[in-house]
């Protein structure tokens, strides 16, 4: 009986200790937006980077919902026009620089 009660706890510990939930972020100002791939994806660069996505590497936002891509494009364009910073989240170590979350920062 003790093994059964401990099994769910062990499973949860293993689940949350994996890298599946690890994210890194880059906070910076948009320097360019590539519109060639719209509306399937939004590609842009920031004035900041990290080890996985250094400065100047193209960051990509892609969602199956094209309306979502259009909304993100509008937000990135507004950030470029206003000079606002954005925070772009990727999976830990993802060198393809594919976005998971995006925020406009003050």
C-alpha atoms as a PDB file:
ATOM      1  CA  UNK A   1       0.000   0.000   0.000  1.00  0.00           C
ATOM      2  CA  UNK A   2       2.827   2.443   0.699  1.00  0.00           C
ATOM      3  CA  UNK A   3       4.253   1.931  -2.764  1.00  0.00           C
ATOM      4  CA  UNK A   4       0.945   2.909  -4.347  1.00  0.00           C
ATOM      5  CA  UNK A   5       0.653   6.146  -2.342  1.00  0.00           C
ATOM      6  CA  UNK A   6       4.239   7.095  -3.102  1.00  0.00           C
ATOM      7  CA  UNK A   7       3.917   6.419  -6.823  1.00  0.00           C
ATOM      8  CA  UNK A   8       1.852   9.535  -7.684  1.00  0.00           C
ATOM      9  CA  UNK A   9       4.197  11.736  -5.664  1.00  0.00           C
ATOM     10  CA  UNK A  10       7.228  10.214  -7.374  1.00  0.00           C
ATOM     11  CA  UNK A  11       5.584  10.695 -10.767  1.00  0.00           C
ATOM     12  CA  UNK A  12       4.876  14.372 -10.039  1.00  0.00           C
ATOM     13  CA  UNK A  13       8.440  14.951  -8.841  1.00  0.00           C
ATOM     14  CA  UNK A  14       9.838  13.405 -12.006  1.00  0.00           C
ATOM     15  CA  UNK A  15       7.406  15.335 -14.189  1.00  0.00           C
ATOM     16  CA  UNK A  16       8.260  18.724 -12.720  1.00  0.00           C
ATOM     17  CA  UNK A  17      11.994  18.078 -12.559  1.00  0.00           C
ATOM     18  CA  UNK A  18      12.351  17.690 -16.340  1.00  0.00           C
ATOM     19  CA  UNK A  19      13.393  20.518 -18.669  1.00  0.00           C
ATOM     20  CA  UNK A  20       9.957  20.521 -20.288  1.00  0.00           C
ATOM     21  CA  UNK A  21       8.947  23.466 -18.109  1.00  0.00           C
ATOM     22  CA  UNK A  22      12.218  25.402 -18.351  1.00  0.00           C
ATOM     23  CA  UNK A  23      12.016  28.691 -20.196  1.00  0.00           C
ATOM     24  CA  UNK A  24      14.471  31.493 -20.877  1.00  0.00           C
ATOM     25  CA  UNK A  25      13.617  34.999 -21.917  1.00  0.00           C
ATOM     26  CA  UNK A  26      15.146  37.845 -23.839  1.00  0.00           C
ATOM     27  CA  UNK A  27      14.114  41.426 -23.055  1.00  0.00           C
ATOM     28  CA  UNK A  28      14.886  44.025 -25.684  1.00  0.00           C
ATOM     29  CA  UNK A  29      13.696  46.457 -28.292  1.00  0.00           C
ATOM     30  CA  UNK A  30      12.577  45.327 -31.730  1.00  0.00           C
ATOM     31  CA  UNK A  31      15.104  46.300 -34.402  1.00  0.00           C
ATOM     32  CA  UNK A  32      13.509  44.716 -37.492  1.00  0.00           C
ATOM     33  CA  UNK A  33      10.435  42.746 -38.546  1.00  0.00           C
ATOM     34  CA  UNK A  34      10.460  40.359 -41.489  1.00  0.00           C
ATOM     35  CA  UNK A  35       7.020  40.189 -43.067  1.00  0.00           C
ATOM     36  CA  UNK A  36       7.829  37.630 -45.781  1.00  0.00           C
ATOM     37  CA  UNK A  37       6.295  34.736 -43.865  1.00  0.00           C
ATOM     38  CA  UNK A  38       3.097  36.445 -42.673  1.00  0.00           C
ATOM     39  CA  UNK A  39       0.542  35.299 -41.660  1.00  0.00           C
ATOM     40  CA  UNK A  40       2.060  31.846 -40.974  1.00  0.00           C
ATOM     41  CA  UNK A  41       4.776  33.278 -38.727  1.00  0.00           C
ATOM     42  CA  UNK A  42       6.204  36.519 -37.379  1.00  0.00           C
ATOM     43  CA  UNK A  43       9.988  36.889 -37.589  1.00  0.00           C
ATOM     44  CA  UNK A  44      11.865  39.749 -35.949  1.00  0.00           C
ATOM     45  CA  UNK A  45      15.110  40.724 -34.235  1.00  0.00           C
ATOM     46  CA  UNK A  46      15.861  42.389 -30.912  1.00  0.00           C
ATOM     47  CA  UNK A  47      18.711  44.568 -29.705  1.00  0.00           C
ATOM     48  CA  UNK A  48      19.421  41.990 -26.987  1.00  0.00           C
ATOM     49  CA  UNK A  49      20.035  38.255 -26.978  1.00  0.00           C
ATOM     50  CA  UNK A  50      21.156  35.295 -24.903  1.00  0.00           C
ATOM     51  CA  UNK A  51      23.363  32.218 -25.381  1.00  0.00           C
ATOM     52  CA  UNK A  52      20.763  30.320 -27.440  1.00  0.00           C
ATOM     53  CA  UNK A  53      19.587  33.337 -29.456  1.00  0.00           C
ATOM     54  CA  UNK A  54      22.353  35.967 -29.673  1.00  0.00           C
ATOM     55  CA  UNK A  55      21.761  39.564 -30.714  1.00  0.00           C
ATOM     56  CA  UNK A  56      20.656  39.762 -34.343  1.00  0.00           C
ATOM     57  CA  UNK A  57      19.416  36.171 -34.601  1.00  0.00           C
ATOM     58  CA  UNK A  58      15.889  36.014 -35.988  1.00  0.00           C
ATOM     59  CA  UNK A  59      13.237  35.209 -33.388  1.00  0.00           C
ATOM     60  CA  UNK A  60      10.105  33.457 -34.617  1.00  0.00           C
ATOM     61  CA  UNK A  61       6.520  33.458 -33.423  1.00  0.00           C
ATOM     62  CA  UNK A  62       4.376  30.798 -35.091  1.00  0.00           C
ATOM     63  CA  UNK A  63       0.922  29.625 -34.115  1.00  0.00           C
ATOM     64  CA  UNK A  64      -1.563  27.428 -35.989  1.00  0.00           C
ATOM     65  CA  UNK A  65      -4.155  30.141 -35.328  1.00  0.00           C
ATOM     66  CA  UNK A  66      -3.394  32.771 -37.971  1.00  0.00           C
ATOM     67  CA  UNK A  67      -5.378  35.388 -36.048  1.00  0.00           C
ATOM     68  CA  UNK A  68      -2.949  34.906 -33.155  1.00  0.00           C
ATOM     69  CA  UNK A  69      -0.018  35.503 -35.504  1.00  0.00           C
ATOM     70  CA  UNK A  70      -1.651  38.693 -36.757  1.00  0.00           C
ATOM     71  CA  UNK A  71      -2.186  39.919 -33.183  1.00  0.00           C
ATOM     72  CA  UNK A  72       1.457  39.215 -32.298  1.00  0.00           C
ATOM     73  CA  UNK A  73       2.570  40.973 -35.489  1.00  0.00           C
ATOM     74  CA  UNK A  74       0.528  44.025 -34.461  1.00  0.00           C
ATOM     75  CA  UNK A  75       2.075  43.966 -30.968  1.00  0.00           C
ATOM     76  CA  UNK A  76       5.634  43.610 -32.306  1.00  0.00           C
ATOM     77  CA  UNK A  77       4.995  46.410 -34.820  1.00  0.00           C
ATOM     78  CA  UNK A  78       3.643  48.652 -32.042  1.00  0.00           C
ATOM     79  CA  UNK A  79       6.716  47.872 -29.930  1.00  0.00           C
ATOM     80  CA  UNK A  80       8.984  48.781 -32.865  1.00  0.00           C
ATOM     81  CA  UNK A  81       7.145  52.047 -33.530  1.00  0.00           C
ATOM     82  CA  UNK A  82       7.019  53.115 -29.871  1.00  0.00           C
ATOM     83  CA  UNK A  83      10.399  51.859 -28.712  1.00  0.00           C
ATOM     84  CA  UNK A  84       8.778  49.669 -26.060  1.00  0.00           C
ATOM     85  CA  UNK A  85      10.716  46.604 -24.977  1.00  0.00           C
ATOM     86  CA  UNK A  86       9.307  43.133 -25.331  1.00  0.00           C
ATOM     87  CA  UNK A  87      10.050  39.976 -23.358  1.00  0.00           C
ATOM     88  CA  UNK A  88      10.277  36.920 -25.590  1.00  0.00           C
ATOM     89  CA  UNK A  89      10.236  33.463 -23.998  1.00  0.00           C
ATOM     90  CA  UNK A  90      11.725  30.343 -25.585  1.00  0.00           C
ATOM     91  CA  UNK A  91      12.234  26.784 -24.373  1.00  0.00           C
ATOM     92  CA  UNK A  92      15.487  26.430 -22.479  1.00  0.00           C
ATOM     93  CA  UNK A  93      18.337  26.016 -24.965  1.00  0.00           C
ATOM     94  CA  UNK A  94      16.117  26.283 -28.076  1.00  0.00           C
ATOM     95  CA  UNK A  95      18.522  27.540 -30.736  1.00  0.00           C
ATOM     96  CA  UNK A  96      15.716  27.772 -33.292  1.00  0.00           C
ATOM     97  CA  UNK A  97      14.461  30.735 -31.193  1.00  0.00           C
ATOM     98  CA  UNK A  98      10.790  29.744 -31.490  1.00  0.00           C
ATOM     99  CA  UNK A  99       8.634  31.779 -29.131  1.00  0.00           C
ATOM    100  CA  UNK A 100       6.387  30.333 -26.446  1.00  0.00           C
ATOM    101  CA  UNK A 101       5.181  33.587 -24.819  1.00  0.00           C
ATOM    102  CA  UNK A 102       5.625  37.262 -25.596  1.00  0.00           C
ATOM    103  CA  UNK A 103       5.035  40.352 -23.437  1.00  0.00           C
ATOM    104  CA  UNK A 104       5.259  44.090 -24.068  1.00  0.00           C
ATOM    105  CA  UNK A 105       7.268  45.675 -21.249  1.00  0.00           C
ATOM    106  CA  UNK A 106       7.209  49.223 -19.893  1.00  0.00           C
END
